[in-house]
Amino acid sequence: MKYIINHSNDTAFNIALEEYAFKHLLDEDQIFLLWINKPSIIVGRHQNTIEEINRDYVRENGIEVVRRISGGGAVYHDLNNLNYTIISKEDENKAFDFKSFSTPVINTLAQLGVKAEFTGRNDLEIDGKKFCGNAQAYINGRIMHHGCLLFDVDLSVLANALKVSKDKFESKGVKSVRARVTNIVNELPEKSQLKNSVTYSWNT
């Protein structure tokens, strides 16, 4: 496996880097990238940004909006989350098997004393609250799986920057976005510990 620890916080560059690795580093059977973005919103390949983001709030607060090549919903990034990407040569039958790609994160957190679980189609939760969303793309025998770990993200900015229908979070039995998500820092104070553990979780 080739490891790329990307120290750039430039969102457009980081999204372009993982797409380049996915489409052009074809000699590598597996690639792992770790990266952190400045405040930004990453929208899915087919999303309508007008419906997904609060444009006035995003503009006033200098939050960059970048589109990725994978599907899924809009996500908010800032300097206090941790993004990971796994690129792997796989049979098409494994495409969009989110659980198998998420298991190393769940196992790593368990080793650090944090109980997490896979829920729904592509979410990870702690005590019923989401802390990680995942998305995938599949092209010509290669899968790109990426996830966004909320470590100590400003949840008030997240809630204001994204438009989320009431139906989406009320179906979970909560009344707001902030009540539906959580940060890992509440369970694991040291970000470096998480970063190092996640990096090597795919090296087993």
Coordinates of C-alpha atoms in Angstrom, one line a residue:
M1 CA 0.0 0.0 0.0
K2 CA 1.2 3.5 -0.9
Y3 CA 0.7 6.1 1.9
I4 CA 0.2 9.7 1.1
I5 CA 0.1 12.0 4.1
N6 CA -1.0 15.3 2.5
H7 CA -0.2 18.4 4.6
S8 CA -2.0 20.8 2.4
N9 CA -5.2 22.4 3.7
D10 CA -6.2 23.7 0.3
T11 CA -9.6 22.1 -0.4
A12 CA -9.6 22.3 -4.2
F13 CA -6.0 20.9 -4.3
N14 CA -6.8 18.1 -1.9
I15 CA -9.9 17.0 -3.8
A16 CA -7.9 17.2 -7.1
L17 CA -5.1 15.1 -5.6
E18 CA -7.3 12.2 -4.5
E19 CA -9.0 12.2 -8.0
Y20 CA -5.6 12.2 -9.7
A21 CA -4.4 9.3 -7.5
F22 CA -7.6 7.5 -8.3
K23 CA -7.5 7.9 -12.0
H24 CA -3.8 8.0 -12.8
L25 CA -1.7 6.1 -10.2
L26 CA -2.8 2.8 -11.8
D27 CA 0.3 0.8 -10.9
E28 CA -0.5 1.0 -7.2
D29 CA -2.8 -1.8 -6.0
Q30 CA -3.8 0.2 -2.9
I31 CA -3.4 3.9 -1.9
F32 CA -4.1 5.5 1.4
L33 CA -4.4 9.3 1.7
L34 CA -4.8 11.3 4.9
W35 CA -5.7 15.0 4.7
I36 CA -7.3 18.0 6.4
N37 CA -9.2 20.8 4.7
K38 CA -9.7 24.5 5.7
P39 CA -13.4 25.4 6.3
S40 CA -15.2 24.2 3.2
I41 CA -18.2 22.3 1.9
I42 CA -17.7 19.3 -0.3
V43 CA -20.7 18.4 -2.4
G44 CA -21.5 15.1 -4.1
R45 CA -21.2 14.6 -7.8
H46 CA -24.9 14.9 -8.6
Q47 CA -26.0 17.4 -5.9
N48 CA -27.7 20.7 -6.5
T49 CA -25.6 23.2 -4.4
I50 CA -28.6 25.6 -4.2
E51 CA -30.5 23.0 -2.3
E52 CA -27.7 21.8 -0.2
I53 CA -25.9 24.9 1.2
N54 CA -26.8 28.2 2.8
R55 CA -25.3 30.4 0.2
D56 CA -25.4 33.7 2.1
Y57 CA -23.8 32.1 5.2
V58 CA -21.2 30.4 3.2
R59 CA -20.3 33.5 1.3
E60 CA -20.2 35.8 4.3
N61 CA -17.9 33.3 6.2
G62 CA -15.5 32.6 3.3
I63 CA -16.4 28.9 3.2
E64 CA -15.2 27.3 0.0
V65 CA -17.5 25.0 -2.0
V66 CA -15.9 22.2 -4.0
R67 CA -17.5 19.3 -5.9
R68 CA -16.1 15.7 -5.6
I69 CA -16.5 12.8 -8.1
S70 CA -18.2 10.5 -5.6
G71 CA -21.9 10.6 -4.8
G72 CA -23.5 11.1 -1.5
G73 CA -24.5 14.2 0.5
A74 CA -22.8 17.5 1.2
V75 CA -20.3 17.5 4.1
Y76 CA -18.7 20.4 6.0
H77 CA -14.9 20.2 6.6
D78 CA -12.7 22.4 8.8
L79 CA -9.2 22.1 10.4
N80 CA -10.6 20.0 13.2
N81 CA -11.7 17.0 11.2
L82 CA -9.7 14.2 9.6
N83 CA -10.3 13.0 6.1
Y84 CA -9.1 9.6 4.7
T85 CA -9.2 8.0 1.3
I86 CA -8.6 4.4 0.3
I87 CA -8.1 3.6 -3.3
S88 CA -8.1 -0.1 -4.2
K89 CA -8.2 -2.4 -7.1
E90 CA -11.5 -4.3 -6.5
D91 CA -14.1 -6.4 -8.4
E92 CA -17.2 -4.4 -9.2
N93 CA -19.2 -6.6 -6.8
K94 CA -17.3 -4.9 -3.9
A95 CA -18.2 -1.4 -5.1
F96 CA -20.3 0.5 -2.6
D97 CA -19.7 -2.0 0.1
F98 CA -19.3 0.8 2.7
K99 CA -19.2 -1.5 5.7
S100 CA -16.1 -3.4 4.8
F101 CA -14.2 -0.2 4.1
S102 CA -15.4 1.3 7.4
T103 CA -14.5 -1.6 9.5
P104 CA -10.8 -0.6 10.0
V105 CA -12.0 2.7 11.5
I106 CA -14.4 1.0 13.8
N107 CA -11.7 -1.5 15.0
T108 CA -9.2 1.3 15.5
L109 CA -11.5 3.3 17.6
A110 CA -12.4 0.2 19.6
Q111 CA -8.7 -0.3 20.4
L112 CA -8.6 3.3 21.6
G113 CA -11.6 2.7 23.9
V114 CA -14.2 4.3 21.7
K115 CA -17.3 2.2 20.7
A116 CA -18.4 3.0 17.2
E117 CA -20.8 1.3 14.9
F118 CA -21.8 1.2 11.2
T119 CA -25.4 2.4 10.6
G120 CA -27.6 2.9 7.7
R121 CA -26.0 2.9 4.3
N122 CA -22.7 4.7 4.9
D123 CA -22.6 6.3 8.4
L124 CA -20.5 5.7 11.5
E125 CA -22.0 6.6 14.9
I126 CA -21.1 6.9 18.5
D127 CA -24.1 6.5 20.9
G128 CA -26.5 7.0 18.1
K129 CA -24.8 10.2 16.8
K130 CA -23.1 10.4 13.5
F131 CA -19.4 11.3 13.5
C132 CA -18.4 10.0 10.0
G133 CA -19.9 9.9 6.6
N134 CA -18.5 7.9 3.7
A135 CA -18.8 8.1 -0.1
Q136 CA -17.4 6.0 -3.0
A137 CA -16.7 6.1 -6.7
Y138 CA -16.0 3.2 -9.0
I139 CA -14.2 3.3 -12.3
N140 CA -12.7 0.5 -14.4
G141 CA -11.9 -1.9 -11.6
R142 CA -10.9 0.7 -9.0
I143 CA -12.8 1.9 -5.9
M144 CA -12.2 5.2 -4.2
H145 CA -13.6 5.2 -0.7
H146 CA -13.4 8.3 1.4
G147 CA -14.6 9.3 4.8
C148 CA -14.7 12.5 7.0
L149 CA -14.1 12.0 10.7
L150 CA -15.5 14.8 12.9
F151 CA -12.9 15.2 15.6
D152 CA -13.6 18.7 17.1
V153 CA -15.6 20.4 14.3
D154 CA -17.5 23.6 15.0
L155 CA -21.0 22.1 14.9
S156 CA -22.7 25.5 14.9
V157 CA -21.0 26.4 11.6
L158 CA -21.8 23.0 10.2
A159 CA -25.5 23.5 11.1
N160 CA -25.6 27.0 9.6
A161 CA -23.6 26.2 6.4
L162 CA -25.6 23.1 5.3
K163 CA -29.3 22.9 4.5
V164 CA -30.7 19.7 5.9
S165 CA -34.4 18.9 5.6
K166 CA -36.2 18.5 8.8
D167 CA -37.5 15.1 7.6
K168 CA -33.9 13.8 7.5
F169 CA -33.0 14.5 11.2
E170 CA -36.5 14.2 12.7
S171 CA -36.6 10.6 11.3
K172 CA -33.8 9.9 13.7
G173 CA -35.8 11.2 16.6
V174 CA -33.9 14.4 17.1
K175 CA -34.8 18.1 16.5
S176 CA -31.7 19.5 15.0
V177 CA -28.5 18.8 13.1
R178 CA -26.4 19.4 16.2
A179 CA -28.4 16.9 18.1
R180 CA -27.8 14.3 15.4
V181 CA -23.9 14.5 15.2
T182 CA -21.0 14.3 17.6
N183 CA -17.3 14.9 17.7
I184 CA -14.7 12.2 18.5
V185 CA -12.9 14.6 20.9
N186 CA -15.7 13.9 23.4
E187 CA -14.4 10.4 23.6
L188 CA -10.7 10.7 22.6
P189 CA -9.0 14.0 23.5
E190 CA -5.7 13.5 21.4
K191 CA -6.1 14.2 17.7
S192 CA -2.6 12.9 17.0
Q193 CA -3.5 9.6 18.5
L194 CA -6.4 9.2 16.2
K195 CA -4.4 10.3 13.2
N196 CA -1.6 7.8 13.8
S197 CA -4.0 5.0 14.5
V198 CA -6.2 5.5 11.5
T199 CA -3.1 5.8 9.2
Y200 CA -1.9 2.3 10.2
S201 CA -5.3 0.7 10.5
W202 CA -5.1 -0.4 6.8
N203 CA -1.6 -1.8 7.2
T204 CA -2.8 -5.1 8.8

